[in-house]
Tab-separated table of C-alpha atoms in Angstrom:
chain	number	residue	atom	x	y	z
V	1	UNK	CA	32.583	-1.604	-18.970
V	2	UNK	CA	32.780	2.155	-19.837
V	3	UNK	CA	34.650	1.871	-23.478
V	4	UNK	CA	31.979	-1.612	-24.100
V	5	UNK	CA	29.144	0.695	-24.031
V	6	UNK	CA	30.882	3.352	-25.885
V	7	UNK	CA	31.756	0.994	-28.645
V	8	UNK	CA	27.778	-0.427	-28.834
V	9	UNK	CA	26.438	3.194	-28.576
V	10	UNK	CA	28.199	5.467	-30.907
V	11	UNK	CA	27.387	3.160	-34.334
V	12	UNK	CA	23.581	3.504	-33.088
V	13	UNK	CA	23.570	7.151	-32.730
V	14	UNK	CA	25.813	7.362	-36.299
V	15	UNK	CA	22.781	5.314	-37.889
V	16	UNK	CA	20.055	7.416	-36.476
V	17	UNK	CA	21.953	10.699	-37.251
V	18	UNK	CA	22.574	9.548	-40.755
V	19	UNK	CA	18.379	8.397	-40.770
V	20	UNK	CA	19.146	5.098	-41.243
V	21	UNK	CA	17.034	3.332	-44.177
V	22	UNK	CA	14.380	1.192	-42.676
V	23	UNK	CA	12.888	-2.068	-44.750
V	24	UNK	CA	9.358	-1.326	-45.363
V	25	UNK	CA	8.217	-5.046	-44.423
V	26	UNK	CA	9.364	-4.345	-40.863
V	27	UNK	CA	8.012	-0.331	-40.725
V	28	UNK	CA	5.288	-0.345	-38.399
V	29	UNK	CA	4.635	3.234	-38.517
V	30	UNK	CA	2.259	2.349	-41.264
V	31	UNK	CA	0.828	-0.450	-40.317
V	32	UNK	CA	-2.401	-1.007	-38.977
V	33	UNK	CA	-1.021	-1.628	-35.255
V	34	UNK	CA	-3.787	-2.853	-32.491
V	35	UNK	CA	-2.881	-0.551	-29.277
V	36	UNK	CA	-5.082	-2.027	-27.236
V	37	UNK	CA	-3.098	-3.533	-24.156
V	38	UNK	CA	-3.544	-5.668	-21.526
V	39	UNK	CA	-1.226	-5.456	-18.151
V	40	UNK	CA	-1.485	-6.732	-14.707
V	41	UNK	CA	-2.776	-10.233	-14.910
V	42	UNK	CA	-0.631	-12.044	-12.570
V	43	UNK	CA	0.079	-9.347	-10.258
V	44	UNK	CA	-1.671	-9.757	-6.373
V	45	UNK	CA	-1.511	-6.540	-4.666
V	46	UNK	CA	-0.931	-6.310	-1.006
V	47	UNK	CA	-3.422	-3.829	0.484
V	48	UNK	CA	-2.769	-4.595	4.255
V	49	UNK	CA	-4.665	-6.449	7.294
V	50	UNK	CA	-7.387	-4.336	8.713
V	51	UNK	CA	-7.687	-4.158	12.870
V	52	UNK	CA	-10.581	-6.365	14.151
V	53	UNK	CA	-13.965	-4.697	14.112
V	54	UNK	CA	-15.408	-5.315	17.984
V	55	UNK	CA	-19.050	-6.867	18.907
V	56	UNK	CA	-20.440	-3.383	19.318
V	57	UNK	CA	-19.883	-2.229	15.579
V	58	UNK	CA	-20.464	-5.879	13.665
V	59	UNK	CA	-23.919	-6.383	15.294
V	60	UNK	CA	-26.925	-6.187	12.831
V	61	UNK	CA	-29.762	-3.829	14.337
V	62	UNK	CA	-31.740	-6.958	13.989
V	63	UNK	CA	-29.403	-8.671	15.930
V	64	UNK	CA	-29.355	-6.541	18.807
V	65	UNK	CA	-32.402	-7.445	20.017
V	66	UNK	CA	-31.072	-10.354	21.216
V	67	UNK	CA	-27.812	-8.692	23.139
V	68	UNK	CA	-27.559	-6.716	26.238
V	69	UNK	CA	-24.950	-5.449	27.616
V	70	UNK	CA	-23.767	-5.640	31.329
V	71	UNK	CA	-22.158	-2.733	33.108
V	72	UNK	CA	-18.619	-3.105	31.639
V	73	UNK	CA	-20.305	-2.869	28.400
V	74	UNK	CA	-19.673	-6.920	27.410
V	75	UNK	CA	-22.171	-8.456	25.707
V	76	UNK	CA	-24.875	-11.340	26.779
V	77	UNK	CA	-26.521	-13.358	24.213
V	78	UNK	CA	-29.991	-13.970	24.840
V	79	UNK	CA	-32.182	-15.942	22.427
V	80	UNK	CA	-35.201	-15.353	24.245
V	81	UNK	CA	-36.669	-18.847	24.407
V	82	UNK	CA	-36.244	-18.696	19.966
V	83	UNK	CA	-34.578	-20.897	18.061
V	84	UNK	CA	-32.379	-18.887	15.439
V	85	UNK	CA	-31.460	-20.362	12.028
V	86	UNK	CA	-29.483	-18.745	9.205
V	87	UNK	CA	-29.162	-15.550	11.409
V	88	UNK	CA	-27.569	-12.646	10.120
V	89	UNK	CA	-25.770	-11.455	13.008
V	90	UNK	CA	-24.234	-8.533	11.519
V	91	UNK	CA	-21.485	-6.852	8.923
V	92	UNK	CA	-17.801	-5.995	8.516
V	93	UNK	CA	-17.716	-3.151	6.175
V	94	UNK	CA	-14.352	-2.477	4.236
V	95	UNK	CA	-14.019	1.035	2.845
V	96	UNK	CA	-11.578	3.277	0.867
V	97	UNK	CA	-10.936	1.641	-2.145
V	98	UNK	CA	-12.151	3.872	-4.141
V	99	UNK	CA	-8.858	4.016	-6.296
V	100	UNK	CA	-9.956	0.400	-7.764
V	101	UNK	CA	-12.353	2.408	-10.345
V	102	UNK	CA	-14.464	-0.292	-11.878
V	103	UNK	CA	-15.685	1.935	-14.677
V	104	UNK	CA	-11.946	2.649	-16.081
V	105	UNK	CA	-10.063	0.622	-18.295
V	106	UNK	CA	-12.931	-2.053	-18.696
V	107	UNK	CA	-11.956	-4.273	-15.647
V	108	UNK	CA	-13.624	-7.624	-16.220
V	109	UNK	CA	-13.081	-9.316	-12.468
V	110	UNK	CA	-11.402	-8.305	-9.219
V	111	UNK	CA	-10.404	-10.793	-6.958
V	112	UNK	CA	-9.537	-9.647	-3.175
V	113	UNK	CA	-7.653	-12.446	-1.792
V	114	UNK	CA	-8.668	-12.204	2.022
V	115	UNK	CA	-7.834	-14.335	5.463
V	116	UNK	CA	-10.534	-13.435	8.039
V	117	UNK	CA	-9.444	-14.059	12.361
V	118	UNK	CA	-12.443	-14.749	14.271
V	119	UNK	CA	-12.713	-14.208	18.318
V	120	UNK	CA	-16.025	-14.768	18.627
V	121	UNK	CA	-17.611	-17.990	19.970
V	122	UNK	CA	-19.658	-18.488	16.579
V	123	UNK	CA	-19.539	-20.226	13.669
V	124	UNK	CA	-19.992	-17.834	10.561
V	125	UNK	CA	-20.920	-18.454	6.908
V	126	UNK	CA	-19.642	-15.725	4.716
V	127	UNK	CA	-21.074	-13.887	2.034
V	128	UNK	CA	-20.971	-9.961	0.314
V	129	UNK	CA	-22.146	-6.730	-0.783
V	130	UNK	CA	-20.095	-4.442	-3.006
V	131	UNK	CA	-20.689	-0.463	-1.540
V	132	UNK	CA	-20.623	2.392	-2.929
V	133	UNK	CA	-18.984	5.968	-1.259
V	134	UNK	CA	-22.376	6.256	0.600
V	135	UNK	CA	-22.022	2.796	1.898
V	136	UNK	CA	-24.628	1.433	0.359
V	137	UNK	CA	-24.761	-1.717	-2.110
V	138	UNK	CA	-24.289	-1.344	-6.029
V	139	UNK	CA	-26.816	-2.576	-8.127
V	140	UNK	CA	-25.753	-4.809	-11.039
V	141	UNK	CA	-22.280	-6.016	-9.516
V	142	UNK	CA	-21.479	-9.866	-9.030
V	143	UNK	CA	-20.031	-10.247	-5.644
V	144	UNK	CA	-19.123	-14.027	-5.076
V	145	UNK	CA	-17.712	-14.975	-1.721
V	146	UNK	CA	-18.331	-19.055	-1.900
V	147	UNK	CA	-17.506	-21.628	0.181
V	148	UNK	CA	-16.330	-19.813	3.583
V	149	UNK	CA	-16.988	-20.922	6.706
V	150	UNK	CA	-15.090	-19.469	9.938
V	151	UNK	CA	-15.102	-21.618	12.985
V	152	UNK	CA	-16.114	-20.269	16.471
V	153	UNK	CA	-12.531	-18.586	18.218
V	154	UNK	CA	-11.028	-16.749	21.538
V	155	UNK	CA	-9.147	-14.115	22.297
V	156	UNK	CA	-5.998	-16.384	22.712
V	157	UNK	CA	-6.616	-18.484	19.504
V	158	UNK	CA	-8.537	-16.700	16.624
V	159	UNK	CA	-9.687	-19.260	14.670
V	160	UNK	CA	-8.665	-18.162	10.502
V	161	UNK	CA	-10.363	-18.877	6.951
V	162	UNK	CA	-9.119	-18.442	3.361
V	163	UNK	CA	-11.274	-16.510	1.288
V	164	UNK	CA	-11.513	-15.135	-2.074
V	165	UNK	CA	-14.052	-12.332	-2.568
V	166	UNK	CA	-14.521	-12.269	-6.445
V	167	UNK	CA	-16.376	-8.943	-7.834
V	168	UNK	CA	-17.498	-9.068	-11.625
V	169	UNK	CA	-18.812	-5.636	-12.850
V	170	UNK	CA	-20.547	-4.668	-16.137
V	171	UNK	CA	-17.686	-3.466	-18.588
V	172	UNK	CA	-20.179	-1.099	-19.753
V	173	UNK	CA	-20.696	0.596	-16.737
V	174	UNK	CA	-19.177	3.647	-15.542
V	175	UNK	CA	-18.812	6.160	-12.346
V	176	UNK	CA	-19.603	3.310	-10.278
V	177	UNK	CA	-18.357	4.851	-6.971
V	178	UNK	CA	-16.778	1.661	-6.057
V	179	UNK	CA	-15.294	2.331	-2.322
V	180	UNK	CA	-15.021	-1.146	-0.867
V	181	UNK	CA	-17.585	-3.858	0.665
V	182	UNK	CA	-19.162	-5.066	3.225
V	183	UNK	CA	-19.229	-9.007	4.420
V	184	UNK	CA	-21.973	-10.483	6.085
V	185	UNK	CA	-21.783	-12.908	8.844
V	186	UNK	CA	-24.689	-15.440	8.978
V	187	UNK	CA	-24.524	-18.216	11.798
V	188	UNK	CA	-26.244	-21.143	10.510
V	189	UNK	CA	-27.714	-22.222	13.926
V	190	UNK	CA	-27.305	-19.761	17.215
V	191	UNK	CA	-26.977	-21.159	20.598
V	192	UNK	CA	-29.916	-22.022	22.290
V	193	UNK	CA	-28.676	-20.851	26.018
V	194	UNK	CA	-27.704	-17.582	27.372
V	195	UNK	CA	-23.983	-16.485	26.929
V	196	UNK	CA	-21.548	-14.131	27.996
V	197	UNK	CA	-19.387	-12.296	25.150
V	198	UNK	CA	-16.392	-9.926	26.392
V	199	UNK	CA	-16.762	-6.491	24.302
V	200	UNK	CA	-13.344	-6.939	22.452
V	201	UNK	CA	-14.108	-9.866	20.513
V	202	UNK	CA	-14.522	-9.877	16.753
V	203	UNK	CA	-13.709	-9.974	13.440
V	204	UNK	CA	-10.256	-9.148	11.720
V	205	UNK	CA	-9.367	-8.971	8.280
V	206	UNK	CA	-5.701	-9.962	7.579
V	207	UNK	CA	-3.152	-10.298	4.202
V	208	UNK	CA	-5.921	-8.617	1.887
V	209	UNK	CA	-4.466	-8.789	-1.645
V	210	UNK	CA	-6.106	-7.485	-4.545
V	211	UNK	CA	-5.341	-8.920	-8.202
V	212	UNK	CA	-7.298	-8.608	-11.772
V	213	UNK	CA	-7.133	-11.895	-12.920
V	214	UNK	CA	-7.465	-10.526	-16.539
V	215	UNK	CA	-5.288	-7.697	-16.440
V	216	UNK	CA	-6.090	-3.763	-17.091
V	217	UNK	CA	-7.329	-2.914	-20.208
V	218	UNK	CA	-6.131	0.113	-22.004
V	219	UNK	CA	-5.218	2.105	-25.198
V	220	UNK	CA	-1.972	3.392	-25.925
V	221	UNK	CA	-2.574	7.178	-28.350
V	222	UNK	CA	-1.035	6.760	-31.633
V	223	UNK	CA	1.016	9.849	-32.114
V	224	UNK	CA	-0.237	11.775	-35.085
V	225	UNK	CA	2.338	12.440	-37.353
């Protein structure tokens, strides 16, 4: 194998030694050569599965109104004698991600391909915020989280959804400050008795992937001559 590449490598080095004559028709050094590249378009990232967020930190201060807590610190559900529609019963905030920078390298679309466990004896409809380092939401990004619903679970048997959380920001922005999001959990109808909910119950995130469906943008510098 040794002497084959010998052989194949010492007429190449001869010709460049001996600045081989190149065919102007296939010179591209003076051509006018687009360097604009794309990369990445295919590729799904695996960023990990996140631990489940517990009662205590998903609940909405809205929410809380309606929950108590007994002296072991569980939960009980009390609607008060109300009958709650589309109620926002709180968020699961996702941060450090700032290295996705969605004012670099003109990044079209982000998907974040996402499959959410459920403990909790609700039903959720899903939807999103994009955040910023400070946690709150950034103005002027499409977040798109469609057609997710997560079905009531236990502790034994988390119930599970497929998601795709699609985020479309302006190409002409910059410094955005991207650091993650947040998703919102809206039961369509709550129960309409009292119930008990133990303190460790949740929401999980699990198998996040990340992928830009249209690839990085960039430009490669032409080297002056």
């Amino acid at each position: 194998m040794k002497k084959t590449s010998s052989r194949v490598l010492i007429p190449l080095l001869f010709c460049l030694l001996a600045s081989c004559s190149v065919d102007k028709d296939y010179d591209l050094s003076e051509k006018n050569i687009d360097y604009e590249i794309n990369a990445g378009s295919q590729v799904a990232v695996p960023i990990g599965s996140f631990t489940t967020l517990r009662i205590n930190n998903l609940l909405s201060e809205h929410a809380r109104q309606y929950f108590t807590k007994d002296d072991d610190s569980n939960f009980v559900y009390d609607p008060m004698g109300q009958v709650l529609t589309d109620f926002e019963l709180g968020h699961y905030e996702l941060h450090g991600l700032e290295f996705i920078n969605l004012g670099d390298f003109g990044i079209p679309e982000i998907k974040f391909y996402i499959v959410f466990h459920n403990t909790l004896p609700f039903e959720f409809d899903l939807s999103s915020h994009v955040l910023d380092t400070l946690g709150n939401q950034i103005p002027d990004v499409v977040s798109i989280l469609d057609n997710v619903t997560l079905p009531p679970g236990t502790a034994e048997t988390p119930s599970a959804a497929d998601g795709i959380l699609v985020i479309s920001p302006k190409q002409t922005q910059s410094g955005l400050g991207f650091d993650g999001f947040d998703i919102v959990l809206k039961v369509k109808s709550m129960p309409t008795s009292s119930m008990f909910i133990d303190k460790h119950l949740g929401l999980a995130l699990k198998n996040v992937r990340v992928q830009l469906p249209k690839g990085i943008n960039f430009r490669i510098k032409k080297n002056q001559q």
